[in-house]
Coordinates of C-alpha atoms in Angstrom, one line a residue:
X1 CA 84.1 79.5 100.5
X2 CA 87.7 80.8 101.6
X3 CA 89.5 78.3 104.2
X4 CA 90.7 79.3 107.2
X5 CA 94.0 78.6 107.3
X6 CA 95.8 79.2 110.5
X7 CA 92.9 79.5 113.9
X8 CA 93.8 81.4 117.3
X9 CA 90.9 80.0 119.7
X10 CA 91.0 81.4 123.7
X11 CA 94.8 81.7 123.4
X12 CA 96.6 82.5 126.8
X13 CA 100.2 82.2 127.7
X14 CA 101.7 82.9 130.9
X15 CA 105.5 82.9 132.2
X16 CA 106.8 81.8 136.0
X17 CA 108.3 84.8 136.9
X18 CA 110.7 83.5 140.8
X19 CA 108.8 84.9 143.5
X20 CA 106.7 86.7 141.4
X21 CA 103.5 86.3 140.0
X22 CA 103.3 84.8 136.5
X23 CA 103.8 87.2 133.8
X24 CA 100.3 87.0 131.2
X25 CA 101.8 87.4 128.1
X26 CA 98.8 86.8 126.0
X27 CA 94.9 86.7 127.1
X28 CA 92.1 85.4 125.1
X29 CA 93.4 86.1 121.9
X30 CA 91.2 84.6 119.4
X31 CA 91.3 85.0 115.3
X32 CA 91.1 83.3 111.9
X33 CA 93.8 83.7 109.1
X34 CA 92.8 82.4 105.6
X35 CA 94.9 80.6 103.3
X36 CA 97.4 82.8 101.3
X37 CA 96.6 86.2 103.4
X38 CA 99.4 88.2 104.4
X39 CA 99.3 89.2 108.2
X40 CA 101.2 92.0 110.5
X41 CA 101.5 92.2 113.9
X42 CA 102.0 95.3 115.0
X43 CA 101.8 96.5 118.7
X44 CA 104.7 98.2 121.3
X45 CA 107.1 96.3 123.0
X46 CA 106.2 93.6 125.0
X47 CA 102.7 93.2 123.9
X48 CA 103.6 89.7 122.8
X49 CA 103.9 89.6 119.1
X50 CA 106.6 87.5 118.9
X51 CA 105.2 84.8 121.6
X52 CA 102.6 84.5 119.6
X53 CA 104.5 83.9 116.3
X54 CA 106.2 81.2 117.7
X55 CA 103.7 79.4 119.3
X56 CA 102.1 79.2 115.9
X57 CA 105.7 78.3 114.7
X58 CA 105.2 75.6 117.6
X59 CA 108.4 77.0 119.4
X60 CA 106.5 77.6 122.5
X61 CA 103.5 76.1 123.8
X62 CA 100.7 78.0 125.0
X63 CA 99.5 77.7 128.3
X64 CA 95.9 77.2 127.5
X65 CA 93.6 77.3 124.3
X66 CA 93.9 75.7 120.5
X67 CA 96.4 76.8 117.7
X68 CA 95.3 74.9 114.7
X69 CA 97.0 74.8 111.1
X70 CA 94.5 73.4 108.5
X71 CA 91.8 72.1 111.3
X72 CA 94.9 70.1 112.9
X73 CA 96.3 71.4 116.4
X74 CA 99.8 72.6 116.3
X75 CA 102.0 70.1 118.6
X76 CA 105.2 71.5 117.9
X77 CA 107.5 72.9 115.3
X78 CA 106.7 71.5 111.4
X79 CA 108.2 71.9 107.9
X80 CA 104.4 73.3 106.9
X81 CA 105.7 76.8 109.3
X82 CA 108.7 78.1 109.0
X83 CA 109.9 80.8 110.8
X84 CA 112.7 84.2 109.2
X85 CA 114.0 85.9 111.9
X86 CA 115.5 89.3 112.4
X87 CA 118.7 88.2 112.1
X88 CA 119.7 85.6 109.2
X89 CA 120.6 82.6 111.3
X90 CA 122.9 81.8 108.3
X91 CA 125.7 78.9 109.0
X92 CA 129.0 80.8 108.9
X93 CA 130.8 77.9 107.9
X94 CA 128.9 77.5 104.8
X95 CA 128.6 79.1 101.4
X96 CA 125.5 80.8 100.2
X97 CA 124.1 77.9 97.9
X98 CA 125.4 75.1 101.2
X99 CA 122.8 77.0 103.3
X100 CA 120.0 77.2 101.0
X101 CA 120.5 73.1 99.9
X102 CA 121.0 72.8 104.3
X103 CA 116.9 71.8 105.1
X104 CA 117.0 69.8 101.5
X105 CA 119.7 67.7 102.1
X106 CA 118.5 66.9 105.8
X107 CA 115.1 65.7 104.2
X108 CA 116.8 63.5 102.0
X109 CA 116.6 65.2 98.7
X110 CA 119.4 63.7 96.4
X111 CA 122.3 66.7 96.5
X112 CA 122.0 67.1 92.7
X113 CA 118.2 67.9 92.9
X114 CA 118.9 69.8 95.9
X115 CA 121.4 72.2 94.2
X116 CA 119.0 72.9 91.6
X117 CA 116.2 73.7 93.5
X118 CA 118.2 76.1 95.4
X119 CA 119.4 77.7 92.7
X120 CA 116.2 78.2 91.8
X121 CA 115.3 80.5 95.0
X122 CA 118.4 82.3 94.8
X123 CA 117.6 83.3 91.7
X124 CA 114.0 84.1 92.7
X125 CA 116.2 86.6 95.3
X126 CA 118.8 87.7 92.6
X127 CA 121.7 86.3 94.0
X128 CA 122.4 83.3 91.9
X129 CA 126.0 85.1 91.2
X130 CA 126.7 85.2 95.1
X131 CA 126.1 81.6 95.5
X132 CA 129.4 80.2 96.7
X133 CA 130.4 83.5 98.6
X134 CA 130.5 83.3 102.2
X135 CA 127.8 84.9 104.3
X136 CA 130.3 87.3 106.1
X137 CA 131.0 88.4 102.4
X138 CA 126.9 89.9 102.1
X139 CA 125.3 92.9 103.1
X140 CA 122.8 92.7 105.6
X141 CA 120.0 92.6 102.6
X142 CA 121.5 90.3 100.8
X143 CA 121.7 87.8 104.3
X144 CA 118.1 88.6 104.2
X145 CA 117.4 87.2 100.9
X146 CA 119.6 84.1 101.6
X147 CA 117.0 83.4 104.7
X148 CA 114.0 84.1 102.8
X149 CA 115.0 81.7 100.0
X150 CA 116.0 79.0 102.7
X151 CA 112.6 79.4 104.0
X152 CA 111.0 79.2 100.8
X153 CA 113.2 76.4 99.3
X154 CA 111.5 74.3 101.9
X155 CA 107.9 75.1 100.3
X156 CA 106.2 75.6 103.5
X157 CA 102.6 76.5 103.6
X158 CA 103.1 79.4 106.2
X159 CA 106.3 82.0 106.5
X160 CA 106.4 83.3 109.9
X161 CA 109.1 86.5 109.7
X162 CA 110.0 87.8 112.8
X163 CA 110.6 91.6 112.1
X164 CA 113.2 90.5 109.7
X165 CA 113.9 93.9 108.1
X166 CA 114.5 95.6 111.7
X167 CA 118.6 95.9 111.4
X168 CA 118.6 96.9 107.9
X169 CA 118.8 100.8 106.5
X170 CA 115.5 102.2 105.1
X171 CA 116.6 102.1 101.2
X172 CA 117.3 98.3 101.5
X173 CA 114.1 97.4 103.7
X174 CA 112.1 99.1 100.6
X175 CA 113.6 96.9 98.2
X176 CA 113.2 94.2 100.2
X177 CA 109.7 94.9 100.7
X178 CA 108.8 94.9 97.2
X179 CA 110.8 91.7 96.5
X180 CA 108.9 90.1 99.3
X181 CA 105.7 91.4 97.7
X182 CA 106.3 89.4 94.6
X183 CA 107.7 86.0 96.2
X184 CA 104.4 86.4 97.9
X185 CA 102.2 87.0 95.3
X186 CA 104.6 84.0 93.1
X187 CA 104.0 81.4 95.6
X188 CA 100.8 82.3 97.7
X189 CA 102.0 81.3 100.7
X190 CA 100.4 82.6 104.4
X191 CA 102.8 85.0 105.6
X192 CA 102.6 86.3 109.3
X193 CA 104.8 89.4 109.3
X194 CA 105.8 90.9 112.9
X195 CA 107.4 94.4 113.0
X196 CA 107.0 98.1 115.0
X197 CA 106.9 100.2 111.8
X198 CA 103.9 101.4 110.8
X199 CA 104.1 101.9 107.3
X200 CA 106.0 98.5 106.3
X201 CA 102.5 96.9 108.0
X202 CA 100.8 99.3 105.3
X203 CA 102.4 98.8 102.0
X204 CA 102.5 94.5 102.8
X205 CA 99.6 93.3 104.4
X206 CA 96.4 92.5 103.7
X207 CA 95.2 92.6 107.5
X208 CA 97.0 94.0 110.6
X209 CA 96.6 93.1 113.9
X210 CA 97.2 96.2 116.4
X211 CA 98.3 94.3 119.7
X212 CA 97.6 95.7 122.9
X213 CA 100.2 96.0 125.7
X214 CA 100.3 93.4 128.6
X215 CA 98.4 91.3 128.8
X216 CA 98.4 91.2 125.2
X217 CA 95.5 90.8 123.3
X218 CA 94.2 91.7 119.8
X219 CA 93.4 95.8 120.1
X220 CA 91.8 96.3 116.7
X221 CA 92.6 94.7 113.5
X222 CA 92.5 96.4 110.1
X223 CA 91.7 95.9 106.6
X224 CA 94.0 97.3 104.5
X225 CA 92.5 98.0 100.9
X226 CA 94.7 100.2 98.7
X227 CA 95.8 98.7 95.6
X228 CA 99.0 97.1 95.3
X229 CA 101.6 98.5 94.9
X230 CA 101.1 100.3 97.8
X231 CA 102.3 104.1 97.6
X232 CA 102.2 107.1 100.1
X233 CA 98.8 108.2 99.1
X234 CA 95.7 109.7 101.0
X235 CA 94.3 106.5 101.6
X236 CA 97.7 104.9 103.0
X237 CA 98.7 107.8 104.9
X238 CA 94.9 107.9 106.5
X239 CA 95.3 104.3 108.0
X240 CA 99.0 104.8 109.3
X241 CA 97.3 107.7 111.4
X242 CA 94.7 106.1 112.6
X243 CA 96.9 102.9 113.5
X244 CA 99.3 105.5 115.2
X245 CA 96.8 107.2 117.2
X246 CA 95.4 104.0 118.7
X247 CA 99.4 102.7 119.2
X248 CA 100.2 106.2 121.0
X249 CA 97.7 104.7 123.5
X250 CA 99.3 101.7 123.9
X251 CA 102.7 102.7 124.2
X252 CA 101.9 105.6 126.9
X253 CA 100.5 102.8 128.9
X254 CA 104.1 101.5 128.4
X255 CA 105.9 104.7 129.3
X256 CA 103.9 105.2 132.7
X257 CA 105.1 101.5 133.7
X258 CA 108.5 103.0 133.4
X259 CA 108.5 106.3 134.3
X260 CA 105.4 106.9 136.5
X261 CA 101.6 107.3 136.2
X262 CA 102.1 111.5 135.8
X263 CA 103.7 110.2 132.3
X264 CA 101.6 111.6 128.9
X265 CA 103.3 111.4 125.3
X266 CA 101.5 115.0 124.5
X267 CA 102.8 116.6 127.4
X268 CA 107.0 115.2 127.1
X269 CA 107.1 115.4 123.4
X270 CA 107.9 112.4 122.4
X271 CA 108.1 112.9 118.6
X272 CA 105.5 110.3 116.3
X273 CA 106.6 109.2 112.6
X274 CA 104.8 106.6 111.1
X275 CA 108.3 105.7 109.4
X276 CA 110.1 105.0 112.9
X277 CA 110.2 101.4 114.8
X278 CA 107.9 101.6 117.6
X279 CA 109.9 99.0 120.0
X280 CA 112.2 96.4 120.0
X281 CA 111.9 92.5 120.4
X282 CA 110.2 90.8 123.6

């Protein structure tokens, strides 16, 4: 029988808003991820996608309902979940192969063994020849690959990424997306993915989650089941329409917020590419 890895039971989470009434971030959000499944969150801005990565990350605390890892309820951050985010987070001050070794070194690992085993990731990430250069010396890809190899150094059971190919250009998130394919499919590891574009939830995941706006909530979730590695085919190109269809909804309700009730996508235009980033961080 497959274990459930990761369970979302009656989640809610609400924010004191001054004299306002508290913002409901998340309502009732309820769902199972299974050990070594690779999940995206996809959903419009402010639907709550990143709340609810960290409060699995144990970063924030829900205001009501269980989070449990493994059976056990999540109390708080934890070396079994670590979180990528969309920018590196990399120590300035320190050289490639000092940031990697950084979580080792803290845990105690002797700094010999450390080294090694970060040398190990980096060449996991091809950048074993960049190892003492200085993070301002990296492209924005290559700062990516640095984080994802500090995060996987650690050997965590889940890798929470919080859209963490947003800033970079389109050639270097595909290469990135097949690396990250193949660290994933190396180590097995439970990978919750957050991100706006459409067709990077297609190629990586094995499930996506289609968040509704606020409140957010789970709208629909999806199997995806085209072989890996994923290309533009019929079957693809089929889900990332019907995933955008059912966004469009979301994100008019959105757009009327802002600009009045009399609002309709159809009727301004607004153009629809399953390629473009549908939103920006909560």
């Amino acid at each position: 029988m497959t274990e459930n890895h990761i369970t979302l039971r009656n989640l809610h989470k609400a924010f004191d808003v001054k004299k306002s009434d508290p913002v409901i971030a998340l309502d009732n959000v309820n769902f199972t991820i299974q050990k070594g499944e690779f999940i995206s969150l996809l959903g419009p801005s402010g639907c709550g996608k990143s709340t609810l990565l960290n409060i699995i990350a144990g970063l924030e605390k829900q205001t009501s309902g269980d989070v449990l890892v493994n059976g056990q309820p999540v109390k708080g951050p934890g070396n079994d979940r670590i979180v990528v985010f969309q920018e590196s987070g990399l120590f300035p001050w320190m050289s490639v192969i000092d940031n990697v070794m950084y979580g080792l070194l803290i845990k105690g690992m002797p700094k010999k063994q450390a080294h090694a085993k970060a040398m190990e990731w980096l060449s996991k990430v091809h950048l074993t020849k960049f190892a003492n250069a200085q993070p301002h010396e990296l492209s924005g890809g290559m700062k990516q690959r640095v984080a994802i190899a500090r995060a996987l150094v650690m050997d965590p059971e889940i890798l929470l990424m919080d859209e963490p190919f947003a800033a970079l250009d389109e050639q270097t998130r595909m290469v990135l997306h097949t690396e990250l394919e193949n660290l994933w499919r190396e180590t097995k590891k439970t990978i919750i993915f957050v991100t706006h574009n459409i067709r990077e939830a297609v190629v990586l995941s094995d499930r996506i989650v289609l968040m509704k706006t606020r409140p957010g909530g789970m709208k629909n979730v999806y199997d995806v089941q085209a072989a890996r590695p994923r290309t533009a085919d019929s079957l693809t190109i089929n889900l990332e329409n019907r995933i955008l269809e059912e966004l469009q909804q979301e994100m008019e309700k959105v757009l009327k917020e802002e600009f009045g009730s009399e609002y309709s996508l159809k009727t301004n235009r607004v153009h629809s590419d399953p390629d473009r980033d549908m939103g920006s961080n909560i």
